[in-house]
């Protein structure tokens, strides 16, 4: 920890744009206190808005007395009703925050898969023995898939990529850069939905309900899109690594390696127990998939609502995916751990689940403040007013949907330089962006997809990214004089490539009106009144 802190402190001596970003971002409070400050500002704004008579016509509700669109007026958060709601409903406001349940359920299973060693071993297996000519795309692919493993991808795969490149006679920092670009730059790119989908769509669901009443999020709502992101990002990372970064780094000189790099002992070879564990985990995965197919198409079709409309028949299936991923990660992690010897008995399994919840302690604190910010935004009616006025402004601009969504990508990427947390940024943006674009006929799933592209692209160039100093240490194991500016300059071409290709993907997806996932489209009519 002291070494990491020293690297962070040494960064303050740098100059230039990145140093300005670092200094500016470091002045921002912790996201928890950022939300508390925003709540205080929201209270003041609500008082001003109520006194000034801010209002808007509700896009879906009709006033029964007049037969006209219902007028929604701004309400002060210091009104008696809102003060009563704040304190009386505080436990309900927190526990009914949709991301909370989604994330905790998925993490109960993912924590077992991570702590049993399944994630780390699977990533090592994915890159071990890779042909030299295909080394970069294999590392990039495993890195993006490794997002399912969250922190494990950073601490296992990224340093391992440096070792593998070194063993292949290639520059180890090129391997670290390719893995970092995949894990962090391609943060949302994956062939499977995971805990990030549960987190973001929980916030999306809460944002929709600030204006349009009940809405059920589908955590597979970006499945096809994030799979396409992986397909698009893979050649970008491959090209930038092999044609831009590695030639820039020059021939690898082992004499420049730091002592840790010269004596690196981490191996990509799997033991017999680990291979057995992977086979058992594969069987457990097939079992869960088969079980869900049985629930969907078997007797009684419990995950299909036969009496619902054609559009809503699969809603139970989509809603079950949170539980499905929990069971998949849990059983696969348990099966791996029993075979590999990392899970001794059921008590060890329960301990891993408990530890995964301990890791969520900070998230619980953040969720408490974010939940109240989102809820109070709705109580003040400012979310609806801003969404209606913003939608009218966007309509008047005449910009097509693809251009609007590409602007969201750019705005998110810029904001990401200063606020690293994906959930914190989305909790800030979603209450306005999601309803506003729904009023233009753009679905919550499409808005979330555009946000995800911008959220990942600049992760790899901001010193405020929590793992940035750690990646610097990994690089210095191989090249002692590799500094903060060196890392930022190395990752900048990746950031530009991922941002531009992601924007093209968003624009093309909207223009072609492709499905974003099962039951999720780009466009939809403005929701009707409840």
Coordinates of C-alpha atoms in Angstrom, one line a residue:
X1 CA 0.0 0.0 0.0
X2 CA 2.9 2.4 0.8
X3 CA 4.4 1.8 -2.6
X4 CA 1.0 2.6 -4.3
X5 CA 0.7 5.7 -2.2
X6 CA 4.2 6.8 -3.2
X7 CA 3.4 6.5 -6.8
X8 CA 0.2 8.5 -6.4
X9 CA 2.2 11.3 -4.6
X10 CA 4.9 11.3 -7.2
X11 CA 2.3 12.0 -9.9
X12 CA 1.6 15.5 -8.5
X13 CA 4.9 16.7 -9.9
X14 CA 3.7 16.2 -13.5
X15 CA 2.6 19.1 -15.7
X16 CA 0.2 19.4 -18.6
X17 CA -3.4 18.5 -19.3
X18 CA -3.3 15.2 -17.4
X19 CA -1.8 16.9 -14.4
X20 CA -4.6 19.5 -14.5
X21 CA -7.1 16.7 -14.7
X22 CA -5.6 15.1 -11.7
X23 CA -5.4 18.3 -9.6
X24 CA -9.0 19.2 -10.6
X25 CA -10.4 15.8 -10.0
X26 CA -8.7 15.5 -6.6
X27 CA -10.4 18.6 -5.5
X28 CA -13.8 16.9 -5.9
X29 CA -15.1 15.2 -2.8
X30 CA -15.7 11.5 -2.4
X31 CA -18.8 10.5 -4.4
X32 CA -20.7 10.0 -1.2
X33 CA -20.2 13.6 -0.2
X34 CA -20.7 14.7 -3.8
X35 CA -24.2 13.4 -3.6
X36 CA -24.8 15.0 -0.2
X37 CA -23.7 18.3 -1.7
X38 CA -25.9 17.8 -4.7
X39 CA -28.8 17.1 -2.4
X40 CA -28.2 20.3 -0.6
X41 CA -28.1 22.2 -3.9
X42 CA -31.2 20.4 -5.0
X43 CA -33.1 21.6 -1.9
X44 CA -32.1 25.2 -2.7
X45 CA -33.0 24.8 -6.3
X46 CA -36.4 23.3 -5.5
X47 CA -37.2 26.3 -3.2
X48 CA -36.3 28.7 -6.0
X49 CA -38.2 26.7 -8.6
X50 CA -41.3 26.5 -6.5
X51 CA -41.2 30.2 -5.7
X52 CA -40.7 31.1 -9.4
X53 CA -43.6 28.8 -10.4
X54 CA -41.6 26.5 -12.7
X55 CA -43.9 24.0 -14.3
X56 CA -44.4 21.7 -17.3
X57 CA -47.2 19.8 -18.9
X58 CA -47.1 16.1 -18.0
X59 CA -46.4 14.1 -21.2
X60 CA -48.7 11.3 -20.4
X61 CA -51.2 12.2 -17.7
X62 CA -54.5 14.0 -18.3
X63 CA -56.2 16.2 -15.7
X64 CA -59.7 14.7 -15.4
X65 CA -61.2 18.1 -14.4
X66 CA -60.1 19.9 -17.5
X67 CA -59.4 17.1 -20.0
X68 CA -56.0 18.8 -20.7
X69 CA -52.5 17.6 -20.0
X70 CA -51.8 17.7 -16.3
X71 CA -49.7 20.6 -15.1
X72 CA -46.7 19.5 -13.0
X73 CA -45.4 22.3 -10.8
X74 CA -42.0 22.4 -9.0
X75 CA -42.3 21.5 -5.3
X76 CA -40.0 22.7 -2.6
X77 CA -38.2 19.9 -0.8
X78 CA -38.7 21.9 2.4
X79 CA -42.5 21.6 2.1
X80 CA -44.2 19.7 5.0
X81 CA -45.1 16.8 2.8
X82 CA -41.5 16.3 1.5
X83 CA -39.9 16.7 4.9
X84 CA -42.3 14.1 6.3
X85 CA -41.6 11.7 3.3
X86 CA -37.8 12.1 3.8
X87 CA -37.7 11.1 7.4
X88 CA -40.7 8.7 7.5
X89 CA -39.8 6.8 4.3
X90 CA -36.0 6.8 4.7
X91 CA -35.6 3.0 5.1
X92 CA -38.0 2.5 2.2
X93 CA -36.2 5.0 0.0
X94 CA -32.9 3.1 0.6
X95 CA -34.1 -0.5 0.4
X96 CA -36.4 0.2 -2.7
X97 CA -33.4 1.7 -4.6
X98 CA -33.4 -0.8 -7.6
X99 CA -29.7 -1.2 -8.1
X100 CA -29.2 -2.2 -4.5
X101 CA -31.0 -5.6 -4.8
X102 CA -29.8 -6.3 -8.3
X103 CA -26.1 -5.8 -7.4
X104 CA -26.2 -7.5 -4.1
X105 CA -27.8 -10.7 -5.5
X106 CA -25.4 -11.0 -8.4
X107 CA -22.4 -10.3 -6.2
X108 CA -23.4 -13.1 -3.8
X109 CA -22.6 -15.5 -6.6
X110 CA -19.8 -13.5 -8.3
X111 CA -18.0 -13.2 -5.0
X112 CA -17.7 -17.0 -4.7
X113 CA -16.5 -17.3 -8.3
X114 CA -13.8 -14.7 -7.6
X115 CA -12.7 -16.0 -4.3
X116 CA -12.6 -19.6 -5.3
X117 CA -10.1 -18.6 -8.0
X118 CA -12.4 -19.5 -10.9
X119 CA -12.2 -16.0 -12.5
X120 CA -8.4 -15.8 -12.2
X121 CA -7.8 -19.3 -13.5
X122 CA -10.2 -18.9 -16.4
X123 CA -8.3 -15.7 -17.5
X124 CA -5.0 -17.5 -17.2
X125 CA -6.3 -20.4 -19.2
X126 CA -7.6 -18.1 -21.8
X127 CA -4.2 -16.5 -22.5
X128 CA -1.8 -19.4 -21.8
X129 CA -0.2 -21.1 -24.8
X130 CA -1.5 -18.4 -27.2
X131 CA 0.3 -18.3 -30.6
X132 CA 2.6 -15.3 -30.8
X133 CA 0.7 -13.9 -33.9
X134 CA -2.6 -14.1 -32.0
X135 CA -1.3 -13.0 -28.6
X136 CA -2.7 -9.5 -28.7
X137 CA -6.3 -10.3 -29.7
X138 CA -6.4 -13.2 -27.3
X139 CA -5.2 -11.0 -24.4
X140 CA -7.7 -8.2 -25.5
X141 CA -10.6 -10.7 -25.7
X142 CA -9.9 -12.3 -22.3
X143 CA -9.5 -8.8 -20.8
X144 CA -12.9 -7.7 -22.0
X145 CA -14.5 -11.0 -20.9
X146 CA -12.6 -10.5 -17.6
X147 CA -14.9 -7.6 -16.8
X148 CA -17.2 -10.2 -15.3
X149 CA -14.5 -10.7 -12.7
X150 CA -14.4 -7.0 -11.8
X151 CA -11.2 -6.3 -9.7
X152 CA -9.7 -9.7 -10.4
X153 CA -9.2 -8.8 -14.0
X154 CA -6.9 -5.9 -12.9
X155 CA -4.8 -7.7 -10.4
X156 CA -4.5 -11.0 -12.3
X157 CA -4.7 -10.6 -16.0
X158 CA -2.9 -7.2 -16.5
X159 CA 0.4 -8.2 -14.9
X160 CA 0.1 -11.7 -16.4
X161 CA -0.2 -10.2 -19.9
X162 CA 3.2 -8.5 -19.4
X163 CA 4.8 -11.8 -18.4
X164 CA 3.3 -13.6 -21.4
X165 CA 4.4 -10.9 -23.9
X166 CA 7.9 -11.0 -22.3
X167 CA 8.0 -14.8 -22.7
X168 CA 7.1 -14.4 -26.4
X169 CA 10.0 -12.0 -26.9
X170 CA 7.7 -9.0 -27.1
X171 CA 7.6 -5.8 -25.1
X172 CA 5.9 -6.6 -21.8
X173 CA 4.5 -3.1 -21.5
X174 CA 2.6 -3.6 -24.8
X175 CA 1.0 -6.6 -23.2
X176 CA 0.1 -4.6 -20.1
X177 CA -1.4 -1.8 -22.2
X178 CA -3.5 -4.2 -24.3
X179 CA -4.9 -5.9 -21.2
X180 CA -5.5 -2.5 -19.5
X181 CA -7.3 -1.3 -22.7
X182 CA -9.5 -4.4 -22.7
X183 CA -10.3 -4.5 -19.0
X184 CA -10.9 -0.8 -18.4
X185 CA -11.3 0.9 -21.8
X186 CA -13.7 -1.9 -22.9
X187 CA -15.3 -1.8 -19.5
X188 CA -18.8 -2.7 -20.8
X189 CA -17.8 -4.9 -23.7
X190 CA -18.6 -8.5 -23.1
X191 CA -20.4 -11.6 -24.5
X192 CA -22.5 -11.9 -21.4
X193 CA -24.4 -9.5 -19.1
X194 CA -23.0 -9.3 -15.6
X195 CA -22.9 -7.3 -12.4
X196 CA -22.4 -4.0 -14.3
X197 CA -25.6 -4.6 -16.2
X198 CA -27.4 -5.2 -12.9
X199 CA -26.0 -2.0 -11.5
X200 CA -26.6 0.3 -14.4
X201 CA -30.1 -1.0 -15.3
X202 CA -31.1 -0.7 -11.7
X203 CA -30.3 3.0 -11.8
X204 CA -32.0 3.3 -15.2
X205 CA -35.2 1.7 -13.7
X206 CA -35.2 4.2 -10.9
X207 CA -34.7 7.1 -13.4
X208 CA -37.6 6.0 -15.5
X209 CA -39.9 5.8 -12.5
X210 CA -39.2 9.4 -11.6
X211 CA -41.4 10.4 -14.5
X212 CA -43.2 7.4 -15.9
X213 CA -44.3 5.4 -12.8
X214 CA -43.6 1.6 -12.8
X215 CA -40.9 0.3 -15.1
X216 CA -39.1 -3.1 -14.9
X217 CA -35.5 -3.1 -16.1
X218 CA -34.2 -5.9 -18.2
X219 CA -30.6 -6.5 -17.3
X220 CA -30.2 -8.2 -20.7
X221 CA -31.4 -5.0 -22.4
X222 CA -27.9 -4.3 -23.8
X223 CA -26.8 -7.9 -24.4
X224 CA -26.4 -7.7 -28.2
X225 CA -24.9 -4.2 -28.0
X226 CA -22.2 -5.0 -25.5
X227 CA -21.3 -8.2 -27.5
X228 CA -21.0 -5.9 -30.6
X229 CA -18.8 -3.6 -28.6
X230 CA -16.4 -6.5 -27.9
X231 CA -16.4 -7.4 -31.6
X232 CA -15.7 -3.8 -32.6
X233 CA -13.1 -3.1 -29.9
X234 CA -11.1 -6.2 -30.4
X235 CA -9.5 -5.2 -33.7
X236 CA -9.1 -1.6 -32.4
X237 CA -7.0 -2.8 -29.5
X238 CA -5.1 -5.3 -31.7
X239 CA -4.2 -2.6 -34.2
X240 CA -3.2 0.0 -31.7
X241 CA -1.1 -2.4 -29.7
X242 CA 0.8 -4.0 -32.7
X243 CA 1.0 -1.0 -35.1
X244 CA 1.1 2.0 -32.8
X245 CA 2.2 1.2 -29.2
X246 CA 4.8 -1.6 -29.7
X247 CA 6.7 0.2 -32.4
X248 CA 6.7 3.3 -30.3
X249 CA 8.1 1.4 -27.3
X250 CA 10.9 0.0 -29.4
X251 CA 12.7 -3.3 -29.0
X252 CA 12.5 -4.8 -25.6
X253 CA 15.7 -4.5 -23.6
X254 CA 15.6 -6.8 -20.5
X255 CA 18.4 -4.7 -18.9
X256 CA 15.8 -1.9 -18.4
X257 CA 13.6 -4.1 -16.2
X258 CA 13.1 -3.3 -12.6
X259 CA 14.0 -6.0 -10.1
X260 CA 10.4 -7.2 -9.8
X261 CA 10.1 -7.5 -13.5
X262 CA 13.4 -9.3 -13.9
X263 CA 12.5 -11.9 -11.2
X264 CA 8.8 -12.2 -11.9
X265 CA 7.6 -15.6 -10.7
X266 CA 3.9 -15.6 -11.6
X267 CA 3.2 -18.4 -14.0
X268 CA 0.5 -18.9 -16.6
X269 CA 0.7 -22.7 -16.3
X270 CA -2.3 -24.4 -14.8
X271 CA -2.1 -27.2 -12.3
X272 CA -4.0 -30.4 -12.7
X273 CA -6.4 -29.4 -9.9
X274 CA -7.1 -26.1 -11.7
X275 CA -7.8 -27.8 -15.0
X276 CA -10.2 -30.2 -13.2
X277 CA -11.8 -27.2 -11.5
X278 CA -12.4 -25.5 -14.8
X279 CA -14.0 -28.7 -16.2
X280 CA -16.3 -28.9 -13.2
X281 CA -17.2 -25.2 -13.5
X282 CA -18.1 -25.7 -17.2
X283 CA -20.4 -28.6 -16.3
X284 CA -22.1 -26.4 -13.6
X285 CA -22.5 -23.6 -16.2
X286 CA -24.2 -26.1 -18.6
X287 CA -26.5 -27.2 -15.8
X288 CA -27.7 -23.7 -15.0
X289 CA -28.2 -22.9 -18.7
X290 CA -30.2 -26.2 -19.1
X291 CA -32.2 -25.4 -16.0
X292 CA -33.2 -22.0 -17.4
X293 CA -34.1 -23.6 -20.7
X294 CA -36.3 -26.0 -18.8
X295 CA -38.0 -23.2 -16.9
X296 CA -38.6 -21.3 -20.1
X297 CA -39.8 -24.1 -22.4
X298 CA -40.6 -27.0 -20.1
X299 CA -43.9 -28.0 -18.4
X300 CA -45.8 -25.0 -17.2
X301 CA -43.3 -22.5 -18.8
X302 CA -42.8 -20.7 -15.5
X303 CA -40.6 -18.1 -17.1
X304 CA -43.1 -17.3 -19.9
X305 CA -46.3 -15.4 -19.2
X306 CA -48.6 -17.2 -21.6
X307 CA -51.5 -14.8 -20.9
X308 CA -49.6 -11.6 -21.6
X309 CA -49.3 -9.8 -24.9
X310 CA -46.6 -10.9 -27.4
X311 CA -44.3 -8.1 -26.3
X312 CA -44.6 -9.0 -22.6
X313 CA -44.6 -12.8 -22.7
X314 CA -40.9 -13.0 -22.0
X315 CA -40.9 -10.4 -19.2
X316 CA -40.5 -13.1 -16.4
X317 CA -37.5 -14.5 -18.2
X318 CA -35.8 -11.1 -18.4
X319 CA -36.6 -10.5 -14.7
X320 CA -35.2 -13.9 -13.7
X321 CA -31.7 -13.2 -15.2
X322 CA -30.5 -11.5 -12.0
X323 CA -31.2 -14.7 -10.1
X324 CA -29.9 -16.7 -13.0
X325 CA -26.5 -15.1 -13.0
X326 CA -26.4 -15.4 -9.2
X327 CA -26.9 -19.1 -9.5
X328 CA -24.5 -19.5 -12.4
X329 CA -21.6 -17.8 -10.6
X330 CA -22.4 -19.5 -7.3
X331 CA -22.5 -23.0 -8.7
X332 CA -19.6 -22.6 -11.1
X333 CA -17.4 -21.1 -8.4
X334 CA -18.4 -23.8 -5.9
X335 CA -17.7 -26.5 -8.5
X336 CA -14.3 -25.1 -9.3
X337 CA -13.4 -24.5 -5.7
X338 CA -14.3 -28.1 -4.6
X339 CA -12.2 -29.6 -7.5
X340 CA -9.3 -27.1 -7.1
X341 CA -9.2 -27.3 -3.3
X342 CA -10.0 -23.7 -2.6
X343 CA -13.5 -24.4 -1.1
X344 CA -13.3 -27.0 1.7
X345 CA -16.9 -27.3 2.7
X346 CA -20.2 -25.4 2.8
X347 CA -18.8 -23.2 5.6
X348 CA -16.1 -22.0 3.3
X349 CA -18.7 -21.2 0.7
X350 CA -20.8 -19.2 3.1
X351 CA -17.6 -17.3 4.2
X352 CA -16.9 -16.3 0.6
X353 CA -20.4 -15.0 0.2
X354 CA -20.1 -13.1 3.4
X355 CA -16.7 -11.6 2.3
X356 CA -18.3 -10.5 -1.0
X357 CA -20.9 -8.6 0.9
X358 CA -18.2 -7.0 3.1
X359 CA -16.6 -5.7 -0.1
X360 CA -19.9 -4.0 -0.9
X361 CA -19.8 -1.9 2.3
X362 CA -18.7 1.3 0.4
X363 CA -21.3 0.7 -2.3
X364 CA -24.0 0.5 0.4
X365 CA -23.0 3.9 1.7
X366 CA -22.9 5.3 -1.8
X367 CA -26.2 3.7 -2.7
X368 CA -27.8 5.3 0.4
X369 CA -26.9 8.9 -0.7
X370 CA -27.6 8.2 -4.4
X371 CA -31.0 6.7 -3.6
X372 CA -32.1 9.8 -1.7
X373 CA -30.7 12.1 -4.5
X374 CA -32.8 10.2 -7.1
X375 CA -35.9 10.1 -4.9
X376 CA -35.7 13.8 -3.9
X377 CA -35.2 14.7 -7.5
X378 CA -38.5 13.0 -8.2
X379 CA -40.3 14.6 -5.2
X380 CA -39.3 18.1 -6.4
X381 CA -40.8 17.4 -9.9
X382 CA -37.6 19.0 -11.3
X383 CA -36.7 15.8 -13.1
X384 CA -39.9 15.8 -15.1
X385 CA -39.7 19.6 -15.8
X386 CA -36.1 19.4 -17.0
X387 CA -36.9 16.3 -19.1
X388 CA -39.9 18.0 -20.8
X389 CA -38.1 21.3 -21.4
X390 CA -34.9 19.5 -22.5
X391 CA -36.9 17.3 -24.9
X392 CA -38.6 20.3 -26.4
X393 CA -35.2 22.0 -26.8
X394 CA -33.7 18.9 -28.5
X395 CA -36.7 18.7 -30.8
X396 CA -36.2 22.3 -31.8
X397 CA -32.5 21.6 -32.5
X398 CA -33.5 19.3 -35.3
X399 CA -30.6 16.9 -34.5
X400 CA -31.3 13.3 -35.4
X401 CA -31.4 10.6 -32.7
X402 CA -28.0 9.2 -33.6
X403 CA -26.3 12.6 -33.2
X404 CA -27.9 13.2 -29.8
X405 CA -26.7 9.9 -28.6
X406 CA -23.2 10.4 -29.9
X407 CA -23.1 13.7 -28.0
X408 CA -24.1 11.8 -24.8
X409 CA -21.1 9.5 -25.5
X410 CA -18.7 12.5 -25.7
X411 CA -20.2 14.2 -22.7
X412 CA -19.9 11.0 -20.6
X413 CA -16.3 10.5 -21.7
X414 CA -15.4 14.0 -20.6
X415 CA -17.2 13.7 -17.3
X416 CA -15.4 10.3 -16.7
X417 CA -12.1 12.2 -16.6
X418 CA -13.2 13.7 -13.3
X419 CA -15.8 11.2 -11.8
X420 CA -14.5 7.7 -12.2
X421 CA -17.3 5.7 -10.6
X422 CA -19.7 4.3 -13.3
X423 CA -22.6 4.1 -10.9
X424 CA -22.0 7.6 -9.4
X425 CA -22.0 9.2 -12.9
X426 CA -25.1 7.3 -14.1
X427 CA -27.0 8.1 -10.9
X428 CA -26.2 11.8 -11.7
X429 CA -27.1 11.7 -15.3
X430 CA -29.9 9.1 -15.6
X431 CA -32.7 11.0 -13.8
X432 CA -32.5 13.7 -16.5
X433 CA -31.2 11.9 -19.6
X434 CA -33.4 8.8 -19.5
X435 CA -36.8 10.5 -19.2
X436 CA -35.8 13.3 -21.6
X437 CA -34.8 10.9 -24.4
X438 CA -37.9 8.7 -23.7
X439 CA -39.9 11.8 -24.5
X440 CA -38.2 11.8 -27.9
X441 CA -39.0 8.1 -28.4
X442 CA -35.6 6.7 -27.5
X443 CA -35.7 3.8 -25.1
X444 CA -33.9 3.7 -21.7
X445 CA -31.9 0.7 -23.0
X446 CA -30.4 2.8 -25.8
X447 CA -29.6 5.7 -23.5
X448 CA -27.9 3.3 -21.2
X449 CA -25.9 1.8 -24.1
X450 CA -24.7 5.3 -25.2
X451 CA -23.6 6.1 -21.6
X452 CA -21.6 2.8 -21.4
X453 CA -19.5 3.7 -24.5
X454 CA -18.4 7.0 -23.0
X455 CA -18.0 5.6 -19.5
X456 CA -15.2 3.2 -20.6
X457 CA -13.2 5.1 -23.3
X458 CA -11.4 7.6 -21.0
X459 CA -10.9 5.3 -18.0
X460 CA -7.4 4.5 -19.2
X461 CA -6.1 8.0 -19.5
X462 CA -7.2 9.7 -16.3
X463 CA -5.0 9.5 -13.2
X464 CA -8.2 9.5 -11.1
X465 CA -9.0 6.0 -12.2
X466 CA -8.5 4.0 -9.0
X467 CA -6.3 1.4 -10.7
X468 CA -4.2 3.9 -12.7
X469 CA -1.3 4.0 -10.1
X470 CA -1.4 0.2 -9.8
X471 CA -1.0 -0.2 -13.6
X472 CA 1.9 2.2 -13.4
X473 CA 3.6 0.0 -10.8
X474 CA 3.1 -3.0 -13.1
X475 CA 4.8 -1.2 -15.9
X476 CA 7.7 -0.1 -13.7
X477 CA 8.4 -3.7 -12.8
X478 CA 9.6 -4.0 -16.4
X479 CA 10.9 -0.5 -17.1
X480 CA 12.1 1.5 -14.1
X481 CA 11.9 4.9 -15.7
X482 CA 8.3 4.5 -16.9
X483 CA 6.3 7.4 -15.4
X484 CA 2.8 8.7 -15.2
X485 CA 3.1 10.6 -18.4
X486 CA 4.5 7.6 -20.1
X487 CA 1.5 5.5 -19.1
X488 CA -1.0 8.2 -20.2
X489 CA 0.8 8.7 -23.5
X490 CA 0.8 4.9 -24.1
X491 CA -2.9 4.6 -23.4
X492 CA -4.1 7.7 -25.2
X493 CA -4.2 6.1 -28.7
X494 CA -6.4 3.3 -27.2
X495 CA -8.7 5.8 -25.7
X496 CA -9.1 7.7 -28.9
X497 CA -9.6 4.5 -30.9
X498 CA -12.2 3.1 -28.5
X499 CA -14.1 6.4 -28.3
X500 CA -14.3 6.9 -32.0
X501 CA -15.2 3.3 -32.8
X502 CA -17.8 3.4 -30.0
X503 CA -19.4 6.5 -31.4
X504 CA -19.6 5.0 -34.8
X505 CA -21.2 1.9 -33.3
X506 CA -23.8 4.0 -31.5
X507 CA -24.6 6.0 -34.6
X508 CA -24.8 2.9 -36.8
X509 CA -26.9 1.0 -34.3
X510 CA -29.5 3.9 -34.1
X511 CA -29.6 4.4 -37.9
X512 CA -30.1 0.7 -38.5
X513 CA -32.6 0.4 -35.6
X514 CA -31.0 -2.8 -34.4
X515 CA -32.3 -4.7 -31.3
X516 CA -30.1 -3.9 -28.2
X517 CA -30.9 -7.1 -26.5
X518 CA -33.8 -9.6 -26.0
X519 CA -37.0 -7.4 -25.9
X520 CA -35.0 -4.2 -26.1
X521 CA -35.1 -1.8 -29.1
X522 CA -33.7 1.6 -29.9
X523 CA -37.0 3.4 -30.3
X524 CA -40.4 3.1 -28.6
X525 CA -43.5 5.3 -28.3
X526 CA -43.7 7.7 -25.3
X527 CA -45.1 5.6 -22.4
X528 CA -48.8 6.0 -21.9
X529 CA -50.3 7.3 -18.6
X530 CA -50.6 4.7 -15.9

